[in-house]
Tab-separated table of C-alpha atoms and ligand atoms in Angstrom:
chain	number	residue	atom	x	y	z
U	70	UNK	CA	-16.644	-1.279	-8.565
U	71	UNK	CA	-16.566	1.872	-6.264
U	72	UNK	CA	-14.340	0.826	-3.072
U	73	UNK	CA	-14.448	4.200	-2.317
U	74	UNK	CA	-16.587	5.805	-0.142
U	75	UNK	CA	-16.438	9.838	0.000
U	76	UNK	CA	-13.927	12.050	-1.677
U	77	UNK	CA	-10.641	11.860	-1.406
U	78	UNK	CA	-7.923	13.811	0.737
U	79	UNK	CA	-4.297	14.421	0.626
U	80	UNK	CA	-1.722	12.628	3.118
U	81	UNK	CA	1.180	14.923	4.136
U	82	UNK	CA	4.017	13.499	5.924
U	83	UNK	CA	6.665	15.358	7.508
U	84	UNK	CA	10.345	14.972	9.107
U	85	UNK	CA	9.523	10.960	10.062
U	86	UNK	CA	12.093	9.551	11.890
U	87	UNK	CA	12.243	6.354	13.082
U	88	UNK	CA	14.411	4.449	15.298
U	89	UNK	CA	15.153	0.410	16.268
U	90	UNK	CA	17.301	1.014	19.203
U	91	UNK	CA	20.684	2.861	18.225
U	92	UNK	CA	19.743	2.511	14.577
U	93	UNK	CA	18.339	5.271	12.483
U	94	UNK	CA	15.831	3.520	9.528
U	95	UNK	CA	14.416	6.780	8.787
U	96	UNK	CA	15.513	9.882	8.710
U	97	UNK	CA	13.414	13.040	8.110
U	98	UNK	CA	11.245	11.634	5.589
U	99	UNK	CA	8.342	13.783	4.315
U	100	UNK	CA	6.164	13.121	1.507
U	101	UNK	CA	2.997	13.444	-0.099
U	102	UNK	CA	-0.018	11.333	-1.694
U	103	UNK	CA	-2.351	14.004	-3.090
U	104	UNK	CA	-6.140	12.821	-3.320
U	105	UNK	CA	-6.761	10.553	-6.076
U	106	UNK	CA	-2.986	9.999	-6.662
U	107	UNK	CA	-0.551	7.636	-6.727
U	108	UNK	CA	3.036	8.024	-5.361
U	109	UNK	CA	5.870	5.270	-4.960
U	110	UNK	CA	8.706	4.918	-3.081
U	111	UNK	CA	11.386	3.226	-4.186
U	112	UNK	CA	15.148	1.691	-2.664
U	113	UNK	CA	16.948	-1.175	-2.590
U	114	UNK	CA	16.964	-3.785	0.030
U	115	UNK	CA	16.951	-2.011	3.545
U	116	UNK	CA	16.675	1.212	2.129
U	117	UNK	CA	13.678	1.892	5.017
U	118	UNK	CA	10.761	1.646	2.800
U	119	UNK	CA	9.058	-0.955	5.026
U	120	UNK	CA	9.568	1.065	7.862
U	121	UNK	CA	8.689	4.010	6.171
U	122	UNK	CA	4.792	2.746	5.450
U	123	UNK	CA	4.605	0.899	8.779
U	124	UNK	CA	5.602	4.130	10.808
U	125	UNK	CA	2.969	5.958	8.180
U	126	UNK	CA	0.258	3.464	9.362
U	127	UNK	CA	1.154	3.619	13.227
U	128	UNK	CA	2.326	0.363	13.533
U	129	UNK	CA	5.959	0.615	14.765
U	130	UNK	CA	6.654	3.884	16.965
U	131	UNK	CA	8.097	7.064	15.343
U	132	UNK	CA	8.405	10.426	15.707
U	133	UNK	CA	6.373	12.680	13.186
U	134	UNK	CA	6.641	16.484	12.769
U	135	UNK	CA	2.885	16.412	10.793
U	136	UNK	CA	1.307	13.570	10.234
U	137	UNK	CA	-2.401	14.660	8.072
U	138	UNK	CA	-5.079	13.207	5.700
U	139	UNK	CA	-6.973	16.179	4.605
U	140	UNK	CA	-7.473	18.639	7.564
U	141	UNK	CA	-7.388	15.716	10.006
U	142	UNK	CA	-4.229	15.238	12.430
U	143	UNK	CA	-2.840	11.488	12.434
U	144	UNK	CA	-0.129	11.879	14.364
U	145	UNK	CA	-1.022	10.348	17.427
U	146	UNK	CA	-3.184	7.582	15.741
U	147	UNK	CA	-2.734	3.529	16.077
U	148	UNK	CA	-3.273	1.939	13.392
U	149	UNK	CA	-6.750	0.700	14.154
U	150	UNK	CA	-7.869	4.129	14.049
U	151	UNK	CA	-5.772	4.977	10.964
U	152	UNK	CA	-8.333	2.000	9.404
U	153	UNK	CA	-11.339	4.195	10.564
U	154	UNK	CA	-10.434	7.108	9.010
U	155	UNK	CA	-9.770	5.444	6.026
U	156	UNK	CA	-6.405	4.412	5.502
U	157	UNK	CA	-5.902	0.996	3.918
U	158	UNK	CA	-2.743	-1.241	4.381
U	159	UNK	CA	-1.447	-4.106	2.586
U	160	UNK	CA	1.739	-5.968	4.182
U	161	UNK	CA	4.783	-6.957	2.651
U	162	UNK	CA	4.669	-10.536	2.343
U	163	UNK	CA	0.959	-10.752	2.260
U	164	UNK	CA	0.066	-12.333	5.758
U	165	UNK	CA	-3.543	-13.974	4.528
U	166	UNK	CA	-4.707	-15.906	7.341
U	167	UNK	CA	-3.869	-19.350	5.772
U	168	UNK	CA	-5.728	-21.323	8.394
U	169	UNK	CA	-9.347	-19.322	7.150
U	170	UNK	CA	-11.134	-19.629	4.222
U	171	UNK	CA	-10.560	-16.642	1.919
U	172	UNK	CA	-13.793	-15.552	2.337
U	173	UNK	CA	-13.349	-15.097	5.909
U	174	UNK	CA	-10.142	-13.434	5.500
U	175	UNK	CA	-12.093	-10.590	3.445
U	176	UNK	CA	-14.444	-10.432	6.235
U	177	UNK	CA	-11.317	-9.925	8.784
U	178	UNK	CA	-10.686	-6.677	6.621
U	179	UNK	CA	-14.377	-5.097	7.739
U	180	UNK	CA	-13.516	-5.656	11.478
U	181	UNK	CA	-12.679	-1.839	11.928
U	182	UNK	CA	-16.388	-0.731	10.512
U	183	UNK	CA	-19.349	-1.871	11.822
U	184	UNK	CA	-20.580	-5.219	9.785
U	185	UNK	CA	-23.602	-3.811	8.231
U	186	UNK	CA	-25.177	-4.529	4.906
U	187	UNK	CA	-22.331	-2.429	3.182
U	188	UNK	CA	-20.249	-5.191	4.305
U	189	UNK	CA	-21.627	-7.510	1.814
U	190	UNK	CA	-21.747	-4.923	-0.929
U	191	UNK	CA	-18.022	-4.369	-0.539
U	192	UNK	CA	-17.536	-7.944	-1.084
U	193	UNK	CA	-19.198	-8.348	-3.873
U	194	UNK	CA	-17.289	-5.452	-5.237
U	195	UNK	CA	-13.634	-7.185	-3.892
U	196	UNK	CA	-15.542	-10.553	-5.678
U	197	UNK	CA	-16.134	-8.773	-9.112
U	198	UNK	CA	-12.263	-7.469	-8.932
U	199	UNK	CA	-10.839	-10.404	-8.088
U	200	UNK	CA	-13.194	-13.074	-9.812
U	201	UNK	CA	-10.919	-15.428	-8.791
U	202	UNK	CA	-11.343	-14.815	-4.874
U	203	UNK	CA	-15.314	-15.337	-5.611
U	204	UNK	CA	-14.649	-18.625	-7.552
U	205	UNK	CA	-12.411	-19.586	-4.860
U	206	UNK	CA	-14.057	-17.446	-1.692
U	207	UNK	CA	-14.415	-21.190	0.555
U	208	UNK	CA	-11.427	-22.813	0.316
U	209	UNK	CA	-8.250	-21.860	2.189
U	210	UNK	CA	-6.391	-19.174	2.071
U	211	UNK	CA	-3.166	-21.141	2.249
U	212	UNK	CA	-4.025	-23.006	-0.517
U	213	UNK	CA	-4.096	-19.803	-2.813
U	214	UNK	CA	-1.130	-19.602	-5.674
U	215	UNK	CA	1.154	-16.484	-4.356
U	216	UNK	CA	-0.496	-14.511	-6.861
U	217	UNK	CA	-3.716	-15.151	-5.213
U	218	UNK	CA	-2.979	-14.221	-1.944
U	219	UNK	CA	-1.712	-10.890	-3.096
U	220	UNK	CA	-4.831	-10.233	-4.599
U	221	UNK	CA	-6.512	-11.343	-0.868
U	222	UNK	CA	-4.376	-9.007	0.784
U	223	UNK	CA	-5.135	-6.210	-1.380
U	224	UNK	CA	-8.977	-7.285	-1.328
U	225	UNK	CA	-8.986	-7.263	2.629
U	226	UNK	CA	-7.724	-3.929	3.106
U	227	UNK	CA	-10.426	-2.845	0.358
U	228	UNK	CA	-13.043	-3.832	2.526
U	229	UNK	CA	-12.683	-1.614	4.861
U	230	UNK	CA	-13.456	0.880	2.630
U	231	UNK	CA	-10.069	2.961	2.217
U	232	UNK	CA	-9.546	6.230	0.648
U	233	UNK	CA	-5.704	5.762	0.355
U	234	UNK	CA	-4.251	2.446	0.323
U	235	UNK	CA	-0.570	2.095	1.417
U	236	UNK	CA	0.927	-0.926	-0.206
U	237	UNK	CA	4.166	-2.698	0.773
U	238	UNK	CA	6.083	-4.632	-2.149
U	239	UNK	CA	3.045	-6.044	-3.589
U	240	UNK	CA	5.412	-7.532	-6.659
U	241	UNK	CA	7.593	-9.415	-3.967
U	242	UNK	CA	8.084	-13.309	-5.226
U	243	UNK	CA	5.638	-12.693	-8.254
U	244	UNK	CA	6.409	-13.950	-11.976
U	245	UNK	CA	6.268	-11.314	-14.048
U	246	UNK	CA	2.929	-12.248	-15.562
U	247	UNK	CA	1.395	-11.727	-12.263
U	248	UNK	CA	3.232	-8.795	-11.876
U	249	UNK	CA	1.631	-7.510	-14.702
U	250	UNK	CA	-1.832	-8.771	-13.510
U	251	UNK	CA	-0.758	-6.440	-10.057
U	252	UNK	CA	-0.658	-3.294	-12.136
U	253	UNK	CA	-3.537	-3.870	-13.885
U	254	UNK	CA	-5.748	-4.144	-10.333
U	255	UNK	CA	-3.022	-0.728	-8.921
U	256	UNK	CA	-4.263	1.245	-12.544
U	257	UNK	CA	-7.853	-0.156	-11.711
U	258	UNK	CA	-8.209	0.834	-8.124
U	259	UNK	CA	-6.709	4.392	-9.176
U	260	UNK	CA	-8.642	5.113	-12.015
U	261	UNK	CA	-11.792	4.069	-9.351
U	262	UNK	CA	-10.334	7.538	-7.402
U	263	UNK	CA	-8.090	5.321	-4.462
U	264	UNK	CA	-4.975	7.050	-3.220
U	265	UNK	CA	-2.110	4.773	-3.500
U	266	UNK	CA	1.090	4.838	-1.552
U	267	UNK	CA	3.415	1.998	-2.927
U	268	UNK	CA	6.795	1.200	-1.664
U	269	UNK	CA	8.820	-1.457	-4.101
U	270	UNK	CA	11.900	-2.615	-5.000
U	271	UNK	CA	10.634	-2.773	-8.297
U	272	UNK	CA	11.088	-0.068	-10.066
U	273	UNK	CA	9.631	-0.491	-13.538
U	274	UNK	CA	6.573	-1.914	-11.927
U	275	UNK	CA	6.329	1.498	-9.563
U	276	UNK	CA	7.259	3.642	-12.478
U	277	UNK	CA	4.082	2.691	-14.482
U	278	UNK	CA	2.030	2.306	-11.589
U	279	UNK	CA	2.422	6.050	-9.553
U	280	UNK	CA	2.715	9.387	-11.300
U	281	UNK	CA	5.481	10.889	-8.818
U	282	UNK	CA	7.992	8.795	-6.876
U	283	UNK	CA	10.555	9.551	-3.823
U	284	UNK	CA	14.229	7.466	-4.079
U	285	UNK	CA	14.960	6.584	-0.587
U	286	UNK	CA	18.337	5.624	0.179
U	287	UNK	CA	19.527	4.722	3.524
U	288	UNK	CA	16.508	6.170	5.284
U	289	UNK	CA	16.596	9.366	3.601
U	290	UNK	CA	15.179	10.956	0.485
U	291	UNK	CA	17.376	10.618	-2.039
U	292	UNK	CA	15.592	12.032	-5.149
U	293	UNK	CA	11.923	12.651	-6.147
U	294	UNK	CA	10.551	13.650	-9.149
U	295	UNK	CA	7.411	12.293	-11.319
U	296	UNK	CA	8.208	8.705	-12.331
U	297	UNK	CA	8.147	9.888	-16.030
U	298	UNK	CA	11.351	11.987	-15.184
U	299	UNK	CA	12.894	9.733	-12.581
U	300	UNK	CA	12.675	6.465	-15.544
U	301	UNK	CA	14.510	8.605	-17.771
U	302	UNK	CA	17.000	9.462	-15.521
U	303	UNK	CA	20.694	7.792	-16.291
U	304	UNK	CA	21.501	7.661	-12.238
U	305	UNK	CA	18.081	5.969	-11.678
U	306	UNK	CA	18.212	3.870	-14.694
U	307	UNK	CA	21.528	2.582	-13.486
U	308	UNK	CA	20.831	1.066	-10.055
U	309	UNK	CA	17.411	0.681	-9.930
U	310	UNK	CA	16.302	-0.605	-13.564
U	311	UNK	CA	19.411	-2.093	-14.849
U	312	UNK	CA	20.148	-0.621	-17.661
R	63	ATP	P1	13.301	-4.480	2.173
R	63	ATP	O1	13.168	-4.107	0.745
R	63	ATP	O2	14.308	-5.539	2.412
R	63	ATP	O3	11.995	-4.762	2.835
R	63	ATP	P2	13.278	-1.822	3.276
R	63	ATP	O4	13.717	-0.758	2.330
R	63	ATP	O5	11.828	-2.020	3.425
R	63	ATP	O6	13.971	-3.194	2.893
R	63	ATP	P3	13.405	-1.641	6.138
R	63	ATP	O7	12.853	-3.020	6.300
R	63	ATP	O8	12.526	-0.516	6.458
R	63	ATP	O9	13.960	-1.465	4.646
R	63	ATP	O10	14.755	-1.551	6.976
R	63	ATP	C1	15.485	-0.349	7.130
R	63	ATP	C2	16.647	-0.577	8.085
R	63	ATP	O11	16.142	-0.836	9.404
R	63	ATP	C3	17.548	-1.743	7.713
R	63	ATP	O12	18.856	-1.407	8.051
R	63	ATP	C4	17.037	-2.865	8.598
R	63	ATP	O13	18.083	-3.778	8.886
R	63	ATP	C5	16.611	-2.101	9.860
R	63	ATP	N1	15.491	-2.764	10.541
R	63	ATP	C6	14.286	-3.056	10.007
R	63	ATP	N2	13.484	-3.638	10.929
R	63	ATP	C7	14.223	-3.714	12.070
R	63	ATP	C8	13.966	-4.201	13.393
R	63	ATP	N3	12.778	-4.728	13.717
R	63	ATP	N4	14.957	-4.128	14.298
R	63	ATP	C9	16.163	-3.592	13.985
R	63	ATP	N5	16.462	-3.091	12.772
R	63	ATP	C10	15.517	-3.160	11.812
């Protein structure tokens, strides 16, 4: 499977800020997915990791010092075009279209590229990923398991081709057998050359998954290091693994 298209670029992010009326979510944020990596970001619950990604992707307004992937300026991009130039985004929660087949929902996930006969090789590739989705690509989406709509989501922003995929607490509700099953597909799409942003409360699961990792606490970077360092770390170990 080869989701991806042309080489890879880096994402830099700097000084996001972002704002829901008097409240500050983010604060100054900057970070960094270099091509071909993976990078996490974790926090506990309202930390601003969700806003974090969404204000990445354009979909909740922000303020952005530099916003780039590779030599190309983002910072003033919806996030339709953010699609187009090869950004992928799974939401938390998963938001399949439960009323469509799962086939259809795949098909949702071209509608930034033009459908062409790519579009059917990049869903045979999402099919050979996620067998499942192929065995099951005419029934509903809202009669997938939770596990299976995760792997929808994640196949419906693959079809439009991404270079980096930003993904928001793909773990969230799992058992930890599908967790597993999550990092399998995250080491899979990586090793294929996909960028990976994930943001998680789950730390273990991010730790594996990335190779460097930003702590964000209360809308600011607490900590970064490579997750190697960062599980060792008693602080880190303490709040965010339980141990
Ligand atoms: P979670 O793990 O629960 O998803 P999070 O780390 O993703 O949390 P955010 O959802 O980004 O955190 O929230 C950051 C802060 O912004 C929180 O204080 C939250 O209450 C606030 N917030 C988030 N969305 C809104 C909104 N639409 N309006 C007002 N405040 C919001």
């Amino acid at each position: 499977m080869t989701v991806t298209t042309t080489k890879g670029q880096d994402l830099t992010v700097e000084g996001l800020t972002v704002h829901y009326g008097g409240v500050c979510a983010v604060r100054n944020l900057s970070l960094a997915v270099p091509a071909g990596d993976a990078v996490g970001v974790i926090g506990a619950n309202g930390a601003g990791k969700t806003s974090t990604l969404k204000a990445v992707m354009g979909l909740i307004p922000r303020t952005v010092g530099s916003l780039r992937f590779g030599s190309t300026d983002l910072s003033r991009v919806n996030a339709r075009q953010m699609v187009r130039h090869g950004i992928g985004y799974v939401p938390e929660g998963r938001h399949v279209f439960a009323g469509l087949p799962v086939e259809k929902n795949l098909l949702l996930g071209a509608y930034a590229r033009k459908w062409n006969a790519d579009t059917r090789a990049t869903l045979a590739e999402v099919y050979e990923l996620f067998p499942v989705l192929g065995e099951m690509s005419g029934r509903l989406a809202g009669a997938l398991s939770g596990g299976q709509q995760q792997m929808l989501a994640i196949g419906r922003a693959l079809m439009s081709r991404p270079r980096l995929l930003l993904l928001d607490e793909p773990s969230m509700g799992l058992s930890p057998k599908l967790v597993e099953d999550i990092l399998a597909v995250l080491q899979r799409l990586r090793a294929e050359g996909l960028s990976l942003l994930l943001v998680e409360q789950n730390a273990k699961l991010t730790f594996e998954a990335t190779s460097r990792c930003l702590v964000v606490e209360n809308g600011e970077v607490a900590m970064t290091g490579t997750s190697e360092q960062l599980r060792h770390d008693p602080q880190v170990r303490r709040i965010y693994l339980g141990l």
